Coordinates of C-alpha atoms and ligand atoms in Angstrom, one line a residue:
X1 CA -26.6 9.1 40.0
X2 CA -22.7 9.5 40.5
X3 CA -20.6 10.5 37.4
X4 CA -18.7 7.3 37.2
X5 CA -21.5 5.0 37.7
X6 CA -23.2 7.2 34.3
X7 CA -19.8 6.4 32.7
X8 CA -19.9 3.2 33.2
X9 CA -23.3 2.5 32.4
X10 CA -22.2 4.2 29.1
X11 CA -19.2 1.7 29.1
X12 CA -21.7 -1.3 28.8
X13 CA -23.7 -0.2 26.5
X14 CA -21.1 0.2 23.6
X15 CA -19.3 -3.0 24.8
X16 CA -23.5 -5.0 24.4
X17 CA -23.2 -3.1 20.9
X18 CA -20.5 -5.3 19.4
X19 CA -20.8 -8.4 22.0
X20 CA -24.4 -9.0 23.2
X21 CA -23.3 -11.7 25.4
X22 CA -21.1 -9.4 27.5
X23 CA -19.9 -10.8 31.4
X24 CA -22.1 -7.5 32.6
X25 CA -22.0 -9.0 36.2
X26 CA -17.8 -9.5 36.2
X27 CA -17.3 -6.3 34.6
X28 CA -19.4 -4.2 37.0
X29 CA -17.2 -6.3 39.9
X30 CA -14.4 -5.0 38.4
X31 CA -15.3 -1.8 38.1
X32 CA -16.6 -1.5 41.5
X33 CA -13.3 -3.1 42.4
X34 CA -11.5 -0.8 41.2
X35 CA -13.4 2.0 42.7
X36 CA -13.0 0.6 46.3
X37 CA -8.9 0.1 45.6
X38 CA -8.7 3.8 44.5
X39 CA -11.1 5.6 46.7
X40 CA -9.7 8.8 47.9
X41 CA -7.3 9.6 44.7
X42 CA -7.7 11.5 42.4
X43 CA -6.5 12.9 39.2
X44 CA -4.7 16.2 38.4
X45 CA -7.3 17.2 36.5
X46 CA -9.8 16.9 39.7
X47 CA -11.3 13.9 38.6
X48 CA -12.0 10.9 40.9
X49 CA -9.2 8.1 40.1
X50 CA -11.6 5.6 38.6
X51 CA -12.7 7.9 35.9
X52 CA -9.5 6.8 34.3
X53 CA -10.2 2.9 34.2
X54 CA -13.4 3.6 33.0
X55 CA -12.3 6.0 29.8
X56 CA -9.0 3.3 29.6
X57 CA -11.3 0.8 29.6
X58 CA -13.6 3.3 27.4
X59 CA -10.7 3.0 24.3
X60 CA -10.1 -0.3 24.6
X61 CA -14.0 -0.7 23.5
X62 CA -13.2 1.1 20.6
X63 CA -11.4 -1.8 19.2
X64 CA -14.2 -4.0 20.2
X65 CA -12.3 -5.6 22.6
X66 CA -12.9 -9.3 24.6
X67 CA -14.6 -9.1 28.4
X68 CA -10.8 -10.1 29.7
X69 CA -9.0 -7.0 28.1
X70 CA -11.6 -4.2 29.0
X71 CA -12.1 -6.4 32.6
X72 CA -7.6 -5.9 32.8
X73 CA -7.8 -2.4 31.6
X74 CA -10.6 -1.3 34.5
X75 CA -7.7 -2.8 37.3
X76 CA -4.9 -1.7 35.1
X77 CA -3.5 0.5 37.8
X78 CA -4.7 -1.5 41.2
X79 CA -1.5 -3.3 41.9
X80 CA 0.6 -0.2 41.4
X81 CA -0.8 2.7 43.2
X82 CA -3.2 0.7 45.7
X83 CA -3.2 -1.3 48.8
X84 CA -4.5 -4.2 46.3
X85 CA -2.3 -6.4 45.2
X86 CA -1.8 -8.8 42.3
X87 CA -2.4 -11.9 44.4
X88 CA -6.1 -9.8 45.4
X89 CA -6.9 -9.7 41.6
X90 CA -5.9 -13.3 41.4
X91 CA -8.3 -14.1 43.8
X92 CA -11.2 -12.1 42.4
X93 CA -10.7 -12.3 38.6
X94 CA -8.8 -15.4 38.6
X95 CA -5.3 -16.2 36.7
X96 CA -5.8 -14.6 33.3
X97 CA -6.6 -11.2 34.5
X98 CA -4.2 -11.1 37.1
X99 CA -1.4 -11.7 34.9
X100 CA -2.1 -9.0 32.1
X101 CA -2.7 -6.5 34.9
X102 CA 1.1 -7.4 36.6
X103 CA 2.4 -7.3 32.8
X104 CA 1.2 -3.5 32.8
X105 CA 2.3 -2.8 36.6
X106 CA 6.1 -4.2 35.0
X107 CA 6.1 -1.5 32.1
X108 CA 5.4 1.4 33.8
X109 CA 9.3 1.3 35.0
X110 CA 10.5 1.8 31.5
X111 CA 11.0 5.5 31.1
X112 CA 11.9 6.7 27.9
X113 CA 15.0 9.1 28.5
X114 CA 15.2 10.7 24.8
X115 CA 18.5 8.4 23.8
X116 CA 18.3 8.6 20.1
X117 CA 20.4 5.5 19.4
X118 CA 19.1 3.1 21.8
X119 CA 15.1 3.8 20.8
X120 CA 15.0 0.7 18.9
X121 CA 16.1 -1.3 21.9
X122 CA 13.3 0.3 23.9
X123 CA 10.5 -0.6 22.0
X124 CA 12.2 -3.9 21.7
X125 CA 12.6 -3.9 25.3
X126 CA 8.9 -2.7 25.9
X127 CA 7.7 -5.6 23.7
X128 CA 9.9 -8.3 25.7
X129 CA 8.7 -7.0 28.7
X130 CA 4.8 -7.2 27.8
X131 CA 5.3 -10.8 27.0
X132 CA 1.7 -10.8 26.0
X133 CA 0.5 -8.8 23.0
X134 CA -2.9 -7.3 25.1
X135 CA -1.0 -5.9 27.8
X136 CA 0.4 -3.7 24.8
X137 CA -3.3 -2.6 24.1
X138 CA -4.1 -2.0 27.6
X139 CA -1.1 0.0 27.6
X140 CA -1.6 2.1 24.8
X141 CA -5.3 2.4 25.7
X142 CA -3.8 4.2 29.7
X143 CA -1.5 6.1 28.2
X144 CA -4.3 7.9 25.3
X145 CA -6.7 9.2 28.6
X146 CA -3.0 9.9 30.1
X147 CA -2.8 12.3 26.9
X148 CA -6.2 13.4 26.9
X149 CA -4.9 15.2 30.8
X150 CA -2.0 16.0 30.0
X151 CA -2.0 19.8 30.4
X152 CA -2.6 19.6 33.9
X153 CA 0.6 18.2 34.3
X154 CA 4.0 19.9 34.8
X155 CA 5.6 21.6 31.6
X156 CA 8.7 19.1 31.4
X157 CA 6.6 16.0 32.3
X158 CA 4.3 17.0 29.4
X159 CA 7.2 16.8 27.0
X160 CA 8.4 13.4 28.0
X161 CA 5.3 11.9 28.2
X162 CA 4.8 13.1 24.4
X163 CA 7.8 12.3 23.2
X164 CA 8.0 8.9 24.5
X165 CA 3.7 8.4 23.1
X166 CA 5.3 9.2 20.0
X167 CA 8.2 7.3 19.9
X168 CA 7.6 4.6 21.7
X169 CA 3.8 3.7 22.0
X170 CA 2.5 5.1 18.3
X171 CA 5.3 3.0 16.9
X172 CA 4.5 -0.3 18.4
X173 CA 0.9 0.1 17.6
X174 CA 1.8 1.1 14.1
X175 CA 4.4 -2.3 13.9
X176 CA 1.3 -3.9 15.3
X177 CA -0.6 -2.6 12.5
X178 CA -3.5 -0.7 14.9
X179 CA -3.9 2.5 13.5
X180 CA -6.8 3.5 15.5
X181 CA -4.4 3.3 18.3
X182 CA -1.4 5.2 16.7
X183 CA -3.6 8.1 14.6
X184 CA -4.9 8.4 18.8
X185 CA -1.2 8.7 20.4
X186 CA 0.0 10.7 17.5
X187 CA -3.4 13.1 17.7
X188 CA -2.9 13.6 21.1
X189 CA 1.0 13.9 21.6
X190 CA 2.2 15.6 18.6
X191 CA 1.0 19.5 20.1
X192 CA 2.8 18.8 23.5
X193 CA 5.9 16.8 21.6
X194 CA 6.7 19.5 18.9
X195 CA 4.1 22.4 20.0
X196 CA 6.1 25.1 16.8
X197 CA 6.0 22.0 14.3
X198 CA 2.0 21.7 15.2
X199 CA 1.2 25.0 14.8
X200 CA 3.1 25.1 11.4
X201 CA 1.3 22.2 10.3
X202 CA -1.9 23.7 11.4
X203 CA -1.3 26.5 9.3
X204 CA -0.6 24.7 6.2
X205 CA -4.0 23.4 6.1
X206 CA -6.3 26.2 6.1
X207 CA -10.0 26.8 5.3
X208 CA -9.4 27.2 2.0
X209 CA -7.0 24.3 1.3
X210 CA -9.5 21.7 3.1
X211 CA -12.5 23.4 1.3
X212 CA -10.7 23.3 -2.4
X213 CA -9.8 19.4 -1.8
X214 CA -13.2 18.6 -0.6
X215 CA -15.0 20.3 -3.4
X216 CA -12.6 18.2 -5.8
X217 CA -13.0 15.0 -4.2
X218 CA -17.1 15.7 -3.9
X219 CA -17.4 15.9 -7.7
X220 CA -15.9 12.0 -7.7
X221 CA -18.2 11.3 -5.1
X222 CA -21.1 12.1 -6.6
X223 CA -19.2 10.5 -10.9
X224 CA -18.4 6.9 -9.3
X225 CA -21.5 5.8 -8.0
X226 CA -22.9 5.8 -11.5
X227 CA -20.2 4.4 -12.7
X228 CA -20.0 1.4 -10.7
X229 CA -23.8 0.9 -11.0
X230 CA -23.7 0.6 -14.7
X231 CA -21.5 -1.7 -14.9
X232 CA -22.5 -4.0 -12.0
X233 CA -20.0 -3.6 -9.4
X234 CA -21.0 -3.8 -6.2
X235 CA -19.6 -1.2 -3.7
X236 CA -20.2 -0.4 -0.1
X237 CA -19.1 2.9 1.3
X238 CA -17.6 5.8 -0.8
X239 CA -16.1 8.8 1.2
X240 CA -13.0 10.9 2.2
X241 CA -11.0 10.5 5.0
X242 CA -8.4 13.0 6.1
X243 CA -5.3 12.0 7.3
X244 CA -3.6 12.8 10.6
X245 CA -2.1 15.7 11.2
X246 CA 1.5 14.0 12.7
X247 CA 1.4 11.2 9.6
X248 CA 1.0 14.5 7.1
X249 CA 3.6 16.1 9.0
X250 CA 6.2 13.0 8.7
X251 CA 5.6 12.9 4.7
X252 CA 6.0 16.7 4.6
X253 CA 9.2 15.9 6.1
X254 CA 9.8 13.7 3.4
X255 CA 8.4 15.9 0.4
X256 CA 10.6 18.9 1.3
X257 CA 8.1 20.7 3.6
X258 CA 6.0 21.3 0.3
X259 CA 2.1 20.7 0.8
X260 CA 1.8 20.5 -3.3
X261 CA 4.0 17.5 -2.9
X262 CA 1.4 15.3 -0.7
X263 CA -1.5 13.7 -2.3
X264 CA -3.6 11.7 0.3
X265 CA -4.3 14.2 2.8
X266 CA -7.9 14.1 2.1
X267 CA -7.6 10.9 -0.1
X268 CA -11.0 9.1 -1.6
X269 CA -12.1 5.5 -0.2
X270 CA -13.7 2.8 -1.7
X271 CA -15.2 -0.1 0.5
X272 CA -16.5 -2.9 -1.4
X273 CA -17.6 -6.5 -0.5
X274 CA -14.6 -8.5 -2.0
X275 CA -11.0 -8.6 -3.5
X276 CA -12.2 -9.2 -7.0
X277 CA -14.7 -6.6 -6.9
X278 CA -11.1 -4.2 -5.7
X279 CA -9.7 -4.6 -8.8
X280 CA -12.6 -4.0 -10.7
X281 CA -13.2 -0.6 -9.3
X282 CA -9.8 -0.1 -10.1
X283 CA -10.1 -0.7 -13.7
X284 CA -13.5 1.4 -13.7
X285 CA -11.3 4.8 -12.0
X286 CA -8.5 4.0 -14.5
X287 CA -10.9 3.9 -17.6
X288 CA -12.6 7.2 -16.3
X289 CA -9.5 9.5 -15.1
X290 CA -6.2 8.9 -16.2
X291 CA -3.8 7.2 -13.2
X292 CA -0.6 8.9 -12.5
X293 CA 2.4 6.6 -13.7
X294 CA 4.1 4.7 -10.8
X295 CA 1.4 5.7 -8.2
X296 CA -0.6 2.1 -8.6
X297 CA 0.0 0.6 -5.4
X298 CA -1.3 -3.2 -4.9
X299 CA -1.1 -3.6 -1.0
X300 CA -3.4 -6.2 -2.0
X301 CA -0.7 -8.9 -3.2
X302 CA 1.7 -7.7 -1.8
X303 CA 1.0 -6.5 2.0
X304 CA 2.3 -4.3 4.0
X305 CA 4.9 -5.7 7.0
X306 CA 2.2 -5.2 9.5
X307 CA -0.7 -6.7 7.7
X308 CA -1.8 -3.4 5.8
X309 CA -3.7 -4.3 2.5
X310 CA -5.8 -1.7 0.1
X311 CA -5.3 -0.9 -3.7
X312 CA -4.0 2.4 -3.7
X313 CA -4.4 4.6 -6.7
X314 CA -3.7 8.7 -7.7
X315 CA -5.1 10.2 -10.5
X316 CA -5.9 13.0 -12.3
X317 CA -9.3 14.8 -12.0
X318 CA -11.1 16.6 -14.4
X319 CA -9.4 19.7 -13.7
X320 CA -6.1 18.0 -13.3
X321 CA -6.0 17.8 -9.9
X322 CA -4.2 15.0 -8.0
X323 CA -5.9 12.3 -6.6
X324 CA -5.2 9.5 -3.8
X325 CA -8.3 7.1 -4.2
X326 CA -7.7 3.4 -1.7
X327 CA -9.6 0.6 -2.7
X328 CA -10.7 -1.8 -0.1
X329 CA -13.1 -4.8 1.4
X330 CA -14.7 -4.1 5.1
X331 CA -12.4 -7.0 6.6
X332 CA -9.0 -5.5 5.5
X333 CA -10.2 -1.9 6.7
X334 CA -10.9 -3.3 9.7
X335 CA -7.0 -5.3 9.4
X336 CA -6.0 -1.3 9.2
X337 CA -7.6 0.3 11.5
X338 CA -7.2 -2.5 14.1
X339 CA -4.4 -4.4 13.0
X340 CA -3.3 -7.7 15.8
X341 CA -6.5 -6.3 17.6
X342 CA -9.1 -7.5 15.0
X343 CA -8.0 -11.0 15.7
X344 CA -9.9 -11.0 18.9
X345 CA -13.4 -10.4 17.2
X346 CA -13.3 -10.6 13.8
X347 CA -12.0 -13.5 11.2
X348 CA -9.1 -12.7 9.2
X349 CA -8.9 -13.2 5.8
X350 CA -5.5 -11.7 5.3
X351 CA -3.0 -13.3 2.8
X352 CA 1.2 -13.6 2.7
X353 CA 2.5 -11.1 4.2
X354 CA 6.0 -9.8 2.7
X355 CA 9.5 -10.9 3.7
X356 CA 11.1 -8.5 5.0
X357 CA 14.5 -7.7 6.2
X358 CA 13.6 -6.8 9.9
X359 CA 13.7 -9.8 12.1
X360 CA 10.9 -9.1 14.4
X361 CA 8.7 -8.7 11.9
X362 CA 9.2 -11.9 9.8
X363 CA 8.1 -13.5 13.2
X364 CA 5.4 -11.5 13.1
X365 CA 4.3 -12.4 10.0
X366 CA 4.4 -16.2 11.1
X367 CA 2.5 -15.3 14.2
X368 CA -0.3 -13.7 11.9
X369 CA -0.5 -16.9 9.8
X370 CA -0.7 -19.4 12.7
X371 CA -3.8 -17.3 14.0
X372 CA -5.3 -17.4 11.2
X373 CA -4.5 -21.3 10.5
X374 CA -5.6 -22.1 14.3
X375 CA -7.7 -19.2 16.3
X376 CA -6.4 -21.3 19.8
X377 CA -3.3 -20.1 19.2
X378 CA -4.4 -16.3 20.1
X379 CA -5.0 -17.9 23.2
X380 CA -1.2 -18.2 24.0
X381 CA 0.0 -15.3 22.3
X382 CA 2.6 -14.6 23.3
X383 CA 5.8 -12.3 21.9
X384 CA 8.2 -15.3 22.3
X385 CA 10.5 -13.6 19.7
X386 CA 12.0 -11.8 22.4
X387 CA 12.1 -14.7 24.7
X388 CA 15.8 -15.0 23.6
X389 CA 16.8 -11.3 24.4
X390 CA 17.2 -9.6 27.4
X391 CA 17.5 -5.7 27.5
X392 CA 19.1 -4.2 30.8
X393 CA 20.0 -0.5 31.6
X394 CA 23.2 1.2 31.3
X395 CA 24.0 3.7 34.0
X396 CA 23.1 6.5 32.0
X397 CA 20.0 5.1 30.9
X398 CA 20.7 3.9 27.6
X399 CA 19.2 0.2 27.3
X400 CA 21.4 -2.6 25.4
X401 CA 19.9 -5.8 23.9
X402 CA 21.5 -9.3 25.1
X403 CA 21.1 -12.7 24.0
X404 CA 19.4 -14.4 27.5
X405 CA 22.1 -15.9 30.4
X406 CA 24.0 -12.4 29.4
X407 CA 26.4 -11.8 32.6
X408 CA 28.0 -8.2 33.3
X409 CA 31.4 -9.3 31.1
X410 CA 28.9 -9.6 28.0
X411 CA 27.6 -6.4 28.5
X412 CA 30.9 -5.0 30.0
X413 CA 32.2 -6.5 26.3
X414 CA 29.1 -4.8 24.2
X415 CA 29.8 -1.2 25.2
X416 CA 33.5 -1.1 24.8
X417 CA 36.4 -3.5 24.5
X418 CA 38.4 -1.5 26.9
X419 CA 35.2 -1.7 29.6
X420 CA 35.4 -5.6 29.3
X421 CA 39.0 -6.2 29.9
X422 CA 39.4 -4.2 32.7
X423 CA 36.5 -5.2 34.6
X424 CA 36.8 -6.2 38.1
X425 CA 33.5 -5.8 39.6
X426 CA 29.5 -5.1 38.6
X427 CA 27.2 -3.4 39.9
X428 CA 23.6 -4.8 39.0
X429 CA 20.7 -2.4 40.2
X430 CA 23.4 -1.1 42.7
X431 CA 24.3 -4.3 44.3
X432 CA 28.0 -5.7 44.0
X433 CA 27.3 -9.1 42.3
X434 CA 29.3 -12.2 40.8
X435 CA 30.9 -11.5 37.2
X436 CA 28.6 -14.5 36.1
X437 CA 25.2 -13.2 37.1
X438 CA 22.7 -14.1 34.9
X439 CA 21.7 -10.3 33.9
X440 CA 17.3 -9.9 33.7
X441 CA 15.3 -7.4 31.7
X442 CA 15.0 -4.2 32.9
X443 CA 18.4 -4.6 35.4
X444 CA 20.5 -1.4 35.6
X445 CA 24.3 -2.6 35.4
X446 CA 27.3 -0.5 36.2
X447 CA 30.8 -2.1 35.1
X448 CA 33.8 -1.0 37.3
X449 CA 36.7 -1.5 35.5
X450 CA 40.2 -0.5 36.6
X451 CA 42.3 1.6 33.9
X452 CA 45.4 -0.4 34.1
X453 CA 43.8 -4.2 33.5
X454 CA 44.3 -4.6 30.5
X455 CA 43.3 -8.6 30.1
X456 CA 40.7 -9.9 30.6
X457 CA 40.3 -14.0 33.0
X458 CA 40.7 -17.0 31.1
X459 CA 38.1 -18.1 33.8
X460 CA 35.7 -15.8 32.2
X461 CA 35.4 -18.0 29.7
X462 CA 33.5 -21.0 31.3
X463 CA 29.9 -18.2 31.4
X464 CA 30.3 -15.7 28.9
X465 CA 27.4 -15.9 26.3
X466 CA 28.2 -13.4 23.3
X467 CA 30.6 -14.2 20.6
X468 CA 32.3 -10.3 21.6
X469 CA 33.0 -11.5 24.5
X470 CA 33.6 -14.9 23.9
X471 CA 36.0 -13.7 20.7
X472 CA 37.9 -11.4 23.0
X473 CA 38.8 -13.5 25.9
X474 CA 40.3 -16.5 23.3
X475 CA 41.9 -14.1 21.6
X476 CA 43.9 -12.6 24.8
X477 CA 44.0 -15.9 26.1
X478 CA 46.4 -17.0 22.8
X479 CA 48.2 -13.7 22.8
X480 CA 49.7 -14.8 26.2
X481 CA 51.1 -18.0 24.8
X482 CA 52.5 -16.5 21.9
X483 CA 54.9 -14.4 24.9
X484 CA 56.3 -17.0 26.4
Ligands
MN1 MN1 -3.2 4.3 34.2

């Protein structure tokens, strides 16, 4: 049997282990579809090319993902790098497939070019672009096995592929509330990203270190069961998870470098079956070690932006060491771990989510609560928030956010004053175009201005769109009348 028919007799099986009623039959055409569109290539690492759909594909099972997303994620890269187009898909795997798989082709021309101040308009820009929340997944999903095989790729490629996993990808997921998706990115990137910052964090942690915090938290382990048993409170899973090696390195970042400064690195959980049997656990920890003062964290009334709910807790053991225990119940682990993903499968039973200054993420918030109010609404989910923005490149890479209908003197007027007034001509993705061209996402706009223009056209006026511009142009316009 060939290697990538094993794999993907692999990928069935764990896709039957969380949906029995699996399409097998339109998964196996895709997969064999997407072995006839790639024959021939092959991966830097040697492999044949459709061993990456499969292990995309693979990830995406992880978070028990629906028949459409791990049927998109197998032709993921048919429309870019094979004689296939979109319009084939359509025709095979009908509308719905077809469209997330041209949403990924789309992304793959944002390039992150390491422009500190414009990040935020990137992933902004990333998420406009998607348009549809599970081309994000798929996306992530590509670029993990991209990670996974990265060493066989150039030394500088490495780096930017990292870099961008980390800025870029991990965030999203993490705004998307998926950590099984970002703790993946950040695993994999963070050595090629920052390979001296790794191998400091690396050495922090030591034998030692791991073996003393495990010893402490085993002697918990072993107290709490009793505990809980005694006084009737149900509980399902006890056990320690370690954090990630990036997210301990951002909070040593934030605690001075100082490893005696960070409590959950190997932190304590506590599943149990519901919200009032949380705060019952937490009363039974409290009454048997003694909680360190403003470390009672309820996540539980008051979630995180992106969904996040635990109680969290640190106390002190019976030797006085410091520990991070998070309460929990199976759906809101699964909320964490999966975030926007757990929709697809699972019921959610998530409350309010809190207000929060960050625009996109009040929307989200709304978007959470209509899916839980009315499932159909997943259907069409879609990241309309950004339907109002467009985000174009600047010659140099750097990508500005514009209301929609922007035209070059808007974005002329966004990067400088100066830029707007003395513009005579734009380039849009090299072509010399009218002033009032409606700009799109993703076009690359040069402004040619001439020095000595130093007004801008009353004409200007009848199809600029931002107040800057709008503003500027009035205000020139009445300057003239007050000369004469
Ligand atoms: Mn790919």
């Amino acid at each position: 049997m060939q290697n990538d028919e094993l794999v993907f007799l692999k990928l069935i099986k764990k896709i039957k282990s969380y949906n029995p009623t699996t399409d097998e039959q339109t998964i196996r055409k895709a997969f064999e579809f997407a072995k006839k569109a790639h024959e021939g290539q092959k991966r830097l690492n040697g492999d044949d090319y459709i061993i990456h759909c499969l292990r995309t594909a693979g990830i995406l099972t992880e978070l028990k993902l629906s028949d459409t997303i791990i049927i998109a994620g197998l032709l993921h890269d048919v429309p870019e790098d094979t004689k296939y187009t979109t319009e084939e898909v359509k025709k095979q795997f009908g509308l719905e497939i077809a469209t997330l798989v041209s949403g990924i082709s789309k992304l793959s021309n944002i390039k992150y070019r390491g422009t500190e101040k414009y990040i935020d308009n990137i992933r902004n820009m990333f998420m406009a672009m998607a348009a549809d929340i599970r081309v994000i997944l798929i996306k992530c999903a590509d670029r993990i096995h991209n990670l996974e095989t990265l060493e066989f790729l150039p030394q500088e490629k490495r780096a930017r592929i990292a870099h961008e996993s980390l800025e870029i990808f991990a965030q999203i997921a993490h705004r998307l509330g998926i950590a099984y998706l970002q703790n993946q990115l950040e695993m994999k990137a963070f050595p090629f990203a920052q390979p001296r910052e790794y191998a400091w964090v690396t050495s922090l942690i030591t034998k030692s270190y791991t073996q003393a915090k495990q010893t402490q938290l085993a002697k918990i382990i072993n107290k709490l069961p009793t505990i809980l048993k005694t006084h009737h409170i149900p509980y399902l899973k006890i056990y320690g998870r370690t954090k990630g090696l990036y997210s301990l390195y951002k909070k040593l970042l934030r605690k001075g470098r100082d490893l005696n400064k960070v409590y959950d690195y190997i932190a304590l959980r506590v599943i149990v079956p519901s919200i009032e049997d949380c705060y019952r656990v937490l009363g039974m920890i409290h009454q048997n070690w003694q909680p360190v003062v403003g470390r009672i964290k309820d996540f539980i009334a008051q979630a995180k932006p992106n969904g996040y709910q635990s109680l969290h807790t640190t106390i002190f053991d019976d030797e006085k060491n410091l520990i991070e225990i998070q309460i929990r119940t199976p759906s809101m682990h699964e909320t964490a771990e999966y975030g926007i993903a757990a929709h697809w499968l699972y019921k959610n039973e998530t409350g309010a989510i809190d207000e929060t200054d960050v625009r996109w993420l009040k929307e989200f918030a709304t978007w959470q609560k209509n899916i839980e109010t009315d499932p159909k609404y997943l259907e069409e989910f879609k990241l309309d928030i950004f339907q109002s923005r467009i985000f174009v490149f600047t010659p140099k890479g750097d990508v500005m956010e514009l209301p929609e209908d922007s035209t070059p003197i808007d974005f002329a007027y966004a990067i400088h004053t100066r830029l707007g007034d003395g513009c005579i001509k734009a380039l849009i993705n090299g072509q010399n175009l009218a002033l009032e061209t409606k700009l799109k996402n993703g076009d690359m706009v040069e402004i040619i201005a001439n020095p000595h223009k130093k007004k801008p056209k009353p004409e200007w006026l009848s199809f600029v769109k931002t107040r800057t511009a709008r503003n500027r142009i009035k205000s020139a316009i009445r300057d003239k009348y007050k000369n004469i």
